[in-house]
PDB file of C-alpha atoms and ligand atoms in Angstrom:
ATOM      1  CA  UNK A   1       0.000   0.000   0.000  1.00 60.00           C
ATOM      2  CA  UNK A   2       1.199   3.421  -0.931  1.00 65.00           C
ATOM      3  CA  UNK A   3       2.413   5.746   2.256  1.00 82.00           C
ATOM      4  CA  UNK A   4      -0.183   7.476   4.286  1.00 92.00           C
ATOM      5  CA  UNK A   5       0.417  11.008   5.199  1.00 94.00           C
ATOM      6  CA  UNK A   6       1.438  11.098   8.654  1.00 97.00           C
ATOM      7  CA  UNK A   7      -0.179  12.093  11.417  1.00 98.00           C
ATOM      8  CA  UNK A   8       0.739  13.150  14.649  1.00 98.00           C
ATOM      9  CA  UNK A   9      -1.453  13.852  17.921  1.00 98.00           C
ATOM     10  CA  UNK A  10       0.092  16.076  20.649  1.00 98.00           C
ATOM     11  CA  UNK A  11      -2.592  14.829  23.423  1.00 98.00           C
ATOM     12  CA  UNK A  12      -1.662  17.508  26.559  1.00 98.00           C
ATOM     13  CA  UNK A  13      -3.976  15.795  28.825  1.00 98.00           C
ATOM     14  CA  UNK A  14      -4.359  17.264  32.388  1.00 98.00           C
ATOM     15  CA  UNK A  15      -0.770  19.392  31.773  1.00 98.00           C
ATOM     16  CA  UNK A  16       0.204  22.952  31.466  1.00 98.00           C
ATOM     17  CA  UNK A  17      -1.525  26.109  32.432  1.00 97.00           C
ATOM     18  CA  UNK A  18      -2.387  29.033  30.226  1.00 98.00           C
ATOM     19  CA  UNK A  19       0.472  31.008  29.423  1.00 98.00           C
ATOM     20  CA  UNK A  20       2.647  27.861  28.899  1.00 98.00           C
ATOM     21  CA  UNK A  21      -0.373  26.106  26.625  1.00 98.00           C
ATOM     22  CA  UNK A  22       0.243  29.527  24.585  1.00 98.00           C
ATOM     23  CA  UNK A  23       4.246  29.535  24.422  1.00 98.00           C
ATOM     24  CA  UNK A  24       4.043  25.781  23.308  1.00 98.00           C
ATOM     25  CA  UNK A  25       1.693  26.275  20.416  1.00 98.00           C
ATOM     26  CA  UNK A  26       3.594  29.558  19.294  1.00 98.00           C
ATOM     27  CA  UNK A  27       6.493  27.545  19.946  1.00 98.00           C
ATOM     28  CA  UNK A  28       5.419  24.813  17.363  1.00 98.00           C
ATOM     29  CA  UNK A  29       3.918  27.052  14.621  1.00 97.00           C
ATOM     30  CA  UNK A  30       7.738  28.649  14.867  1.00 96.00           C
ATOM     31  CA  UNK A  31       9.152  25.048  14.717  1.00 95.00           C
ATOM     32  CA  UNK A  32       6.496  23.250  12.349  1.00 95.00           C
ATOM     33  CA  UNK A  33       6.025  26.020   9.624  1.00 89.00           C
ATOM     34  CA  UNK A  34       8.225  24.552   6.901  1.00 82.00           C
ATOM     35  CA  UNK A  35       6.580  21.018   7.559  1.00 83.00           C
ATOM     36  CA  UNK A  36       3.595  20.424   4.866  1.00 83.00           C
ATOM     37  CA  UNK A  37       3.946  16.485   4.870  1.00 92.00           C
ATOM     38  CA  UNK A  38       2.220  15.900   7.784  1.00 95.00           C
ATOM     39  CA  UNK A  39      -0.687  16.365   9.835  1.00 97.00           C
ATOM     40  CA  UNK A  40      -0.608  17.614  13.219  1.00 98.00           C
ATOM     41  CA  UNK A  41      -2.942  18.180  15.858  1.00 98.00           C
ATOM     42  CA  UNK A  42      -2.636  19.563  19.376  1.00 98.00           C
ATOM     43  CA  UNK A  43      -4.951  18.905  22.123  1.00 98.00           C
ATOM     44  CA  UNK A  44      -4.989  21.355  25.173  1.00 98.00           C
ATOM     45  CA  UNK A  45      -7.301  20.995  28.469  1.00 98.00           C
ATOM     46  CA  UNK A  46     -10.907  22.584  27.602  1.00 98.00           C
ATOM     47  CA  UNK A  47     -10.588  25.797  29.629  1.00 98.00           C
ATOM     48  CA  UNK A  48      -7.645  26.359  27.004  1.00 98.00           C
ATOM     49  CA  UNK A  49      -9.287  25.229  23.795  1.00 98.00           C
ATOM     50  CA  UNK A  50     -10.385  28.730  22.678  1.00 98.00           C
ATOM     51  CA  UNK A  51      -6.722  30.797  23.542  1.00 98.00           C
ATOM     52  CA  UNK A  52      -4.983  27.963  21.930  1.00 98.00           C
ATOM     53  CA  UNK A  53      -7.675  27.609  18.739  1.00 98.00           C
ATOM     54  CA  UNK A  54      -6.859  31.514  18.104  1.00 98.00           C
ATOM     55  CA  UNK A  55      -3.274  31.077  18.139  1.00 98.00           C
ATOM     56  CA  UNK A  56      -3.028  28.259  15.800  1.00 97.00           C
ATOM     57  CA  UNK A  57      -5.996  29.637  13.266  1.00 96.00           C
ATOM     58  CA  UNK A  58      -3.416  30.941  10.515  1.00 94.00           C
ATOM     59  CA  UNK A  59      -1.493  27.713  10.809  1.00 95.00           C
ATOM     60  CA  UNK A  60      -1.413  24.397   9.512  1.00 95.00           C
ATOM     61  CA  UNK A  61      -1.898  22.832  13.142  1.00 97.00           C
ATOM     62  CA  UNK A  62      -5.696  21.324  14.118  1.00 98.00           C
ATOM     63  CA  UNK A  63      -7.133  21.919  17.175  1.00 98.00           C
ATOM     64  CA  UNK A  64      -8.340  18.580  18.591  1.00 98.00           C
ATOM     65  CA  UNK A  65     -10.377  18.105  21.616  1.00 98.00           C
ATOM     66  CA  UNK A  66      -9.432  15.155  24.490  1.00 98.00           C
ATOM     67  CA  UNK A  67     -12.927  14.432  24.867  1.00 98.00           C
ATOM     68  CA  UNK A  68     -16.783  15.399  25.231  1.00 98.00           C
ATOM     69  CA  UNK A  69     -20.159  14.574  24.843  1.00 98.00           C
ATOM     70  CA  UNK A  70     -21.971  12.769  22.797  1.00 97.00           C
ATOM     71  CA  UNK A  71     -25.215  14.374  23.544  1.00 97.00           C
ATOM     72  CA  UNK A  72     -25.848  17.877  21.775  1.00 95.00           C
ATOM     73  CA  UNK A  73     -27.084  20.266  24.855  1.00 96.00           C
ATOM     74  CA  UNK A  74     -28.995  20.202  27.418  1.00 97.00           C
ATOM     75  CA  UNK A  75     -29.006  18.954  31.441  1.00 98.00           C
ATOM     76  CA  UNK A  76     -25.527  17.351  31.950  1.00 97.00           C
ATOM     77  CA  UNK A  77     -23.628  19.190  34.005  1.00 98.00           C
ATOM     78  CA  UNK A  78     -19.865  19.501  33.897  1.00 97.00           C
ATOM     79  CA  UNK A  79     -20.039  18.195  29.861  1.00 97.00           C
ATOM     80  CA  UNK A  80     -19.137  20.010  26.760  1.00 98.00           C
ATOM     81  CA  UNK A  81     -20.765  19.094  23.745  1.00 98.00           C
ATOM     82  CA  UNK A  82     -19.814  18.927  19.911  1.00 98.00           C
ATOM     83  CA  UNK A  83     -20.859  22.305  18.560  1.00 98.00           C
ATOM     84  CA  UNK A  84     -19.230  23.858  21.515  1.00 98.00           C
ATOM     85  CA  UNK A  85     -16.226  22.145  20.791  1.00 98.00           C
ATOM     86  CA  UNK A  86     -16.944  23.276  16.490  1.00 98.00           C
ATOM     87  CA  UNK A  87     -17.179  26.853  18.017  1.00 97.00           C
ATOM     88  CA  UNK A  88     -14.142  27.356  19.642  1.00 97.00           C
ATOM     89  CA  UNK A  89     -11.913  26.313  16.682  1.00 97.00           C
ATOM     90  CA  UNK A  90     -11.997  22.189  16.688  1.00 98.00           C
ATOM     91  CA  UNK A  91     -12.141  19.827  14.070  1.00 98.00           C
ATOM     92  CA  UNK A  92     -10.760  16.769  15.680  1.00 98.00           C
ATOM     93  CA  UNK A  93     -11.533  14.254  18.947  1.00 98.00           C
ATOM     94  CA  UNK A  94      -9.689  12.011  21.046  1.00 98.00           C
ATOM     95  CA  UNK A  95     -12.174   8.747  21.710  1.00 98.00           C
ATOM     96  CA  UNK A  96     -11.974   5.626  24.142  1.00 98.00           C
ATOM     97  CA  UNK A  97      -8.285   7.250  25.483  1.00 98.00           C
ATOM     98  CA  UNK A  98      -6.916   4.962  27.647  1.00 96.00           C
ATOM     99  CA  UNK A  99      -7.050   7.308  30.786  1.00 96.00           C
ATOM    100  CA  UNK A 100     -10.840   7.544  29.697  1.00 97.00           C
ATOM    101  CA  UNK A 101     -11.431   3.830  29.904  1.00 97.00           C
ATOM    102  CA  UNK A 102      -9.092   3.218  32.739  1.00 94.00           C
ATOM    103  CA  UNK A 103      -9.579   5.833  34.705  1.00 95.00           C
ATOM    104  CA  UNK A 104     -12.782   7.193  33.633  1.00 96.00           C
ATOM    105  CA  UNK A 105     -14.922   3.767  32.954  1.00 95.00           C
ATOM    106  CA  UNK A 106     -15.606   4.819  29.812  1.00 97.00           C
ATOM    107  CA  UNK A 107     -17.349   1.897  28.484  1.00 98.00           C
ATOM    108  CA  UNK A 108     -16.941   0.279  24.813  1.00 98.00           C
ATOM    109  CA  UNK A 109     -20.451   1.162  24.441  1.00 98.00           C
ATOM    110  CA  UNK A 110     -19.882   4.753  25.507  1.00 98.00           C
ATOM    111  CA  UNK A 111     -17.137   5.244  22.926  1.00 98.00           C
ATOM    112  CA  UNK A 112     -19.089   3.975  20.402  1.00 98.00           C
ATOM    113  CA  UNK A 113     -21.790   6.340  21.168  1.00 98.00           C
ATOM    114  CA  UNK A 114     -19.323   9.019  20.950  1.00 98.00           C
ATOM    115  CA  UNK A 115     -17.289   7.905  17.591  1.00 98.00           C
ATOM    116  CA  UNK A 116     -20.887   7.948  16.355  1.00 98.00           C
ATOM    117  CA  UNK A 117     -21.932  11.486  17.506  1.00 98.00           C
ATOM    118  CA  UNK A 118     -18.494  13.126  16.449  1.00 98.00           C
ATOM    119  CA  UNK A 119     -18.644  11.738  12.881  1.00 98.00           C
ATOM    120  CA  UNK A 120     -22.299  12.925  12.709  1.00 98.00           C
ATOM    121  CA  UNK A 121     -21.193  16.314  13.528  1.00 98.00           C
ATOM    122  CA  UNK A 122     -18.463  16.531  11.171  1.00 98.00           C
ATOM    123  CA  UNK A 123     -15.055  16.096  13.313  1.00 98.00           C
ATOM    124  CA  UNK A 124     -12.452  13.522  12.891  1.00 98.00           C
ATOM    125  CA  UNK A 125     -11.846  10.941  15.184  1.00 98.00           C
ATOM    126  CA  UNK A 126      -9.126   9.705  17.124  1.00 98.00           C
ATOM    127  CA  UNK A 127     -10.300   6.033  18.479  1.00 98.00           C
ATOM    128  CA  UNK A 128      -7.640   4.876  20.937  1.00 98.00           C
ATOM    129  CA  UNK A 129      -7.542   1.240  21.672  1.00 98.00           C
ATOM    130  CA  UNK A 130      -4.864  -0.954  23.589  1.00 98.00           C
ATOM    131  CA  UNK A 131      -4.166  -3.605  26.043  1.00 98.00           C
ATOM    132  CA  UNK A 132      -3.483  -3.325  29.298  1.00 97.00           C
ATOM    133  CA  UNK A 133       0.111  -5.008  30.770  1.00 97.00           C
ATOM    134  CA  UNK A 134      -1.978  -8.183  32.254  1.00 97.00           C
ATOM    135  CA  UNK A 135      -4.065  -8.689  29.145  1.00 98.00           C
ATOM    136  CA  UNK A 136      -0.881  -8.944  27.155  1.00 97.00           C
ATOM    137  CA  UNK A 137       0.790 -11.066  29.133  1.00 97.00           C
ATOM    138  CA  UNK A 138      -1.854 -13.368  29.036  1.00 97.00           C
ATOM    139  CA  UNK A 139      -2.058 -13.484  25.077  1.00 97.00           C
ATOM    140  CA  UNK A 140      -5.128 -11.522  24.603  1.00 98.00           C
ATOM    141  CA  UNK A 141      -3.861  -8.695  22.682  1.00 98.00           C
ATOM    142  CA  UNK A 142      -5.201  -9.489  19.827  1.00 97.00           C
ATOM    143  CA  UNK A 143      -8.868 -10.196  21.384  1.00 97.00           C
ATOM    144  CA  UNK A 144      -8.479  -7.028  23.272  1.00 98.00           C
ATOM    145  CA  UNK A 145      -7.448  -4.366  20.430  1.00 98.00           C
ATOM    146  CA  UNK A 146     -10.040  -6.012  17.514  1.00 97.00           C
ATOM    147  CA  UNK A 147     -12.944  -6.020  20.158  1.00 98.00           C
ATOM    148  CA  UNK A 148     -12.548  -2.510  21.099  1.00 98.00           C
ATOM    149  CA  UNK A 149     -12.018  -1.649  17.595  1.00 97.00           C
ATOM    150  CA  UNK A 150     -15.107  -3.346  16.119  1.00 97.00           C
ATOM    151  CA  UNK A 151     -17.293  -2.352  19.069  1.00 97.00           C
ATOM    152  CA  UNK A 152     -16.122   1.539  18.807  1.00 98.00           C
ATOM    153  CA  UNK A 153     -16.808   1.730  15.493  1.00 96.00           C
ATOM    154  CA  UNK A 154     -20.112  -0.294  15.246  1.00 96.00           C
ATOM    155  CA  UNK A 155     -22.627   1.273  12.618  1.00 95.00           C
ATOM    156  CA  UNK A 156     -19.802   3.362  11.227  1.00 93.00           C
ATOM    157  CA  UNK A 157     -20.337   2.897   7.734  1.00 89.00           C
ATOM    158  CA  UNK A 158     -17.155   2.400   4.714  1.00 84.00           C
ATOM    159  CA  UNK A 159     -17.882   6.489   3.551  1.00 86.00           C
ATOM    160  CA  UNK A 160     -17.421   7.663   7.483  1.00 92.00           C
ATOM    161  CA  UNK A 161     -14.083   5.639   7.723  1.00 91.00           C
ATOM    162  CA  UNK A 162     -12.103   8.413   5.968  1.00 90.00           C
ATOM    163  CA  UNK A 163     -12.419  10.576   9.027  1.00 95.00           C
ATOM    164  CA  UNK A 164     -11.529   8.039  11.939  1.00 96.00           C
ATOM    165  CA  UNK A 165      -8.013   7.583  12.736  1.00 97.00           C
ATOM    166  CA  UNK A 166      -6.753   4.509  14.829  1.00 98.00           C
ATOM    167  CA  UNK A 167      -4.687   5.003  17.489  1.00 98.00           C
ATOM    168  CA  UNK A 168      -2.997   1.607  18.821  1.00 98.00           C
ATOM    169  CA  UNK A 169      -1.374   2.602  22.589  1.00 98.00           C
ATOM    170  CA  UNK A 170      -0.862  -0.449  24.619  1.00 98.00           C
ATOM    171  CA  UNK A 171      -2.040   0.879  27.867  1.00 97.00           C
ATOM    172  CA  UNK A 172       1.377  -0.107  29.295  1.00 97.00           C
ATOM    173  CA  UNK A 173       3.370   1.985  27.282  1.00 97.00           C
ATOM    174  CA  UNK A 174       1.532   4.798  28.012  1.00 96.00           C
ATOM    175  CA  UNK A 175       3.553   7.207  29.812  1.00 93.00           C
ATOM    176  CA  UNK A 176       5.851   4.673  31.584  1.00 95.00           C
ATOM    177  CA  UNK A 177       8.765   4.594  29.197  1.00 92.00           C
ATOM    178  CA  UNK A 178       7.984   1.771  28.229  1.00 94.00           C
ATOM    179  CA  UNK A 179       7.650   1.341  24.469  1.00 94.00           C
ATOM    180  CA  UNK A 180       6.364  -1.274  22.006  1.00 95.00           C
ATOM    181  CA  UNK A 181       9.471  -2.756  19.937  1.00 97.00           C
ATOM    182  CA  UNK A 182       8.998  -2.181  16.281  1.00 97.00           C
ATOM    183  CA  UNK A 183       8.082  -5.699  15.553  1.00 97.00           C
ATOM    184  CA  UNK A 184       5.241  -5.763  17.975  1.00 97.00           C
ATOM    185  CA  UNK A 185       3.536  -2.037  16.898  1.00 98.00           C
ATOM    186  CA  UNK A 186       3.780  -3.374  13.322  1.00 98.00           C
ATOM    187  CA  UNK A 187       1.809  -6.911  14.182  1.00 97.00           C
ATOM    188  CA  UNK A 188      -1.070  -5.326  15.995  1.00 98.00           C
ATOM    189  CA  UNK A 189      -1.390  -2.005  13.247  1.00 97.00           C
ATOM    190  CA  UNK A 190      -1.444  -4.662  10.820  1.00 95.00           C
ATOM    191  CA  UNK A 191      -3.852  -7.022  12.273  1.00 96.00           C
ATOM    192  CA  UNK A 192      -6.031  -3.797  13.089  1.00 96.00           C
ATOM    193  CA  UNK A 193      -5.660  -2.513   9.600  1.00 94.00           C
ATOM    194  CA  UNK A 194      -6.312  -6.028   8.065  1.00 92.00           C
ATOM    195  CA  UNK A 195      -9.804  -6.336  10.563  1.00 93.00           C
ATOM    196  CA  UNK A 196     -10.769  -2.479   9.255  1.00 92.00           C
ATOM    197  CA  UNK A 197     -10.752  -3.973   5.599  1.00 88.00           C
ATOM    198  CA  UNK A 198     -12.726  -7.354   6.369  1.00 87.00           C
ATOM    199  CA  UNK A 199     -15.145  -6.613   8.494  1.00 84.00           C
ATOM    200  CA  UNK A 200     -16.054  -2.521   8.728  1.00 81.00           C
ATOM    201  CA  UNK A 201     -15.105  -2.200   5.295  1.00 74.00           C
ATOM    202  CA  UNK A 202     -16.676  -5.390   4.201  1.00 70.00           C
ATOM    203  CA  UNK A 203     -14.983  -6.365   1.717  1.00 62.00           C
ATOM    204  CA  UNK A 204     -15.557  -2.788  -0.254  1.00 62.00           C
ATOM    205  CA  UNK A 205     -11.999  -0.915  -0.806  1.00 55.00           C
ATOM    206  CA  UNK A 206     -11.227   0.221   2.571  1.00 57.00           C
ATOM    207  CA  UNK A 207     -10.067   3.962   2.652  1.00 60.00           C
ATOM    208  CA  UNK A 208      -7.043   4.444   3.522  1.00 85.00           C
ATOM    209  CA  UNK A 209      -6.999   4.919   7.608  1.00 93.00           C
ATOM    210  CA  UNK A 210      -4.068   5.518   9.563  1.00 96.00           C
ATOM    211  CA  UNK A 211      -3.144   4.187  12.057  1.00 97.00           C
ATOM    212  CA  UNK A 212      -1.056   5.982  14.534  1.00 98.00           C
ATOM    213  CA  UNK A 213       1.194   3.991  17.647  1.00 98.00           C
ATOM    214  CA  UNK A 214       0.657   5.881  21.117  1.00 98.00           C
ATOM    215  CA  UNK A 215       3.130   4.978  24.253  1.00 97.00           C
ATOM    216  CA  UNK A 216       6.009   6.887  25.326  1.00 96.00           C
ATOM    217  CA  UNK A 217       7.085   8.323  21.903  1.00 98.00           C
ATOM    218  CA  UNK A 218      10.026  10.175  21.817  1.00 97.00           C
ATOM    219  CA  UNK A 219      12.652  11.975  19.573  1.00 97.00           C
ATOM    220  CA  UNK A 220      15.030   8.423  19.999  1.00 96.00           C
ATOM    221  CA  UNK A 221      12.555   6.153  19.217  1.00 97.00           C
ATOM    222  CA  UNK A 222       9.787   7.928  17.000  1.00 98.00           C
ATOM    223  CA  UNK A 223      12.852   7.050  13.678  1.00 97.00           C
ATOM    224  CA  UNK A 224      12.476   3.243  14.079  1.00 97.00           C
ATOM    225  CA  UNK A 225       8.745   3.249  14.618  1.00 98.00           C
ATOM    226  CA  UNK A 226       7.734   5.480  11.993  1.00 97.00           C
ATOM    227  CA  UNK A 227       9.739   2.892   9.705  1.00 97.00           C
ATOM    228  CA  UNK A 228       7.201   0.219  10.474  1.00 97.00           C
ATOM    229  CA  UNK A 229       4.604  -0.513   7.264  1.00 95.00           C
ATOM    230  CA  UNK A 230       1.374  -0.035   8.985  1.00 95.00           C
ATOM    231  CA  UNK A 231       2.615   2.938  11.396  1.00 97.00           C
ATOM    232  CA  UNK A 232       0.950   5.912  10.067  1.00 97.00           C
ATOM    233  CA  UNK A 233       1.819   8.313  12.577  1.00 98.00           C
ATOM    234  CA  UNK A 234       1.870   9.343  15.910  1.00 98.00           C
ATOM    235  CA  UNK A 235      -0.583   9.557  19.490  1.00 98.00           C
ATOM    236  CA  UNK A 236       2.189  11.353  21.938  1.00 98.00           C
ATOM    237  CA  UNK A 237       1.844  12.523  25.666  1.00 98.00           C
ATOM    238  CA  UNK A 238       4.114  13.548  27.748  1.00 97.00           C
ATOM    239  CA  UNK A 239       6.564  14.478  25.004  1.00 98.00           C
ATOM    240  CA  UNK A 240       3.995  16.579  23.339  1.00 98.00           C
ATOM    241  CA  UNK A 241       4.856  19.454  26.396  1.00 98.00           C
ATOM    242  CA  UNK A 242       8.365  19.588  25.202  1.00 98.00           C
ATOM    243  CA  UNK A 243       8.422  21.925  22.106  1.00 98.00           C
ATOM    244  CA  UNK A 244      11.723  20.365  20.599  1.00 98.00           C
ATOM    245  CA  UNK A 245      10.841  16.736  21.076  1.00 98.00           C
ATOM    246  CA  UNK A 246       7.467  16.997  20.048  1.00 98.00           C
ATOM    247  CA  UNK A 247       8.881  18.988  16.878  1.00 97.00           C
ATOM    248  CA  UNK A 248      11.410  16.300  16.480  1.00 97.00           C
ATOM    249  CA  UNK A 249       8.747  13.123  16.108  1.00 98.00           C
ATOM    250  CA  UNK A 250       7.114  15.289  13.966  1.00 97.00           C
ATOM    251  CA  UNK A 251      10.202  15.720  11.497  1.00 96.00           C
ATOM    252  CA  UNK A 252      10.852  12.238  12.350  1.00 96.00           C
ATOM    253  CA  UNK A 253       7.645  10.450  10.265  1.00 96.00           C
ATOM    254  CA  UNK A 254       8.817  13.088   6.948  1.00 92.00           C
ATOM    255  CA  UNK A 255      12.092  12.278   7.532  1.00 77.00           C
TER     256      UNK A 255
HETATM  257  C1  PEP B 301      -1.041   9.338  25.409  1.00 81.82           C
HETATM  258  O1  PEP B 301      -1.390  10.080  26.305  1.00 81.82           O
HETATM  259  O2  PEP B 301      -1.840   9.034  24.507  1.00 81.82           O
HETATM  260  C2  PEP B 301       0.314   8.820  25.411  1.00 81.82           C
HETATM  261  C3  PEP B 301       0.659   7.973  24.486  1.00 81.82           C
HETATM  262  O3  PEP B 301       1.152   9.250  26.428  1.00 81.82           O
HETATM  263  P1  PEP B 301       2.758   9.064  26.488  1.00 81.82           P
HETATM  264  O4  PEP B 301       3.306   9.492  25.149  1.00 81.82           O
HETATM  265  O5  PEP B 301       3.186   9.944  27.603  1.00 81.82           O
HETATM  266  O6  PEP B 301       3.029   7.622  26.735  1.00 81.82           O
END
């Protein structure tokens, strides 16, 4: 299959406070402008969405959103819904995160709901999935990452495909230094990319979806991965707060 374009996903999670959400995404515009082979989208806590969305309107950087709603308004307090999100500058959401199933409970039902409701209303979608350490170790991986797959993106049809991205982070790589080896990112991207094509695609030319590899990305590993067939790009966390290694990754899939 020909190369995807890449695309990377700076996910800032629960990190940085105003003025340094604002220095990092000047920062990258400065660092990123001469980069038009790849996609990249940042993804600041909600009370920063706006500041950050009007810094990075003129550039080639999305704004992306680490989660939300799936309902459209209404009584649910402490939620922020879609057009909200569309308001403030966003284009792109984070789904079925691992901190969001893990931590949150997010459900494979809930995610669903939400992969639904966010290609309904236009955005593109992020759908995280990944094993945790103990479901690896006892073979399941496979199981695990196909299941959450198929079950996020139930009723999705072929068309909507083109705007869901895949994000394989094996839940114990994220953020513990911990990365996959090359050969084992490659087996499960391929396995999910083969179970995209048989059974949401049915059968029907699949479009082409990337597939980006989240868990402790950084400047020294991000060459090797990015090398890998099905690796399409990047999900990165903690080294997304670091201007020059998140700017490095980047470079790293064009490279
Ligand atoms: C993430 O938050 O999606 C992630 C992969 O984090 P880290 O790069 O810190 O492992």
């Amino acid at each position: 299959m020909d190369q995807l374009r890449p695309f990377i996903g700076g996910n800032w999670k629960m990190n940085l406070h105003l003025d340094q959400a604002r220095d990092l995404a000047r920062a990258l515009i400065e660092n990123l402008q001469q980069l038009h082979h790849a996609d990249v989208v940042i993804c600041p806590a909600f009370p920063y969405l706006a500041q950050v969305g009007v810094i990075i309107a003129e550039s080639t950087i999305r704004l992306g959103a680490q989660d939300f709603y799936h309902q459209s308004n209404g009584a649910f307090t402490g939620e922020v819904s879609l057009s909200m999100l569309a308001d403030v500058g966003a284009d792109v959401v984070l789904v079925g995160h691992s901190e969001r199933r893990h931590v949150l409970g997010e459900s494979d039902a809930t995610v669903n709901e939400k992969v639904l409701a966010a290609l309904d209303a236009d955005f593109d979608v992020i759908l995280c999935v990944g094993e945790t350490g103990e479901q690896r170790a006892q073979n399941h991986t496979e199981k695990i990452i196909c299941g959450q797959l198929l079950r996020g993106l139930a009723n999705v049809s072929p068309e909507q495909l083109s705007h869901v991205t895949i994000a394989y982070e094996p839940v114990w790589a994220i953020g513990t230094g911990n990365t996959a080896t090359p050969n084992d990112a490659q087996n499960a991207h391929q396995l999910l990319r083969h179970t995209l094509k048989d059974q949401i695609a049915q059968g029907n030319a699949a479009p082409a979806v990337r597939i980006q590899y989240g868990g402790s990305v950084k400047p020294d590993n991000a060459v090797e991965l990015i090398a890998c067939e099905d690796v399409d790009g990047f999900l990165v966390g903690g080294a997304s707060l670091n201007v020059d290694d998140f700017s490095q990754i980047v470079k790293a899939t064009v490279s």
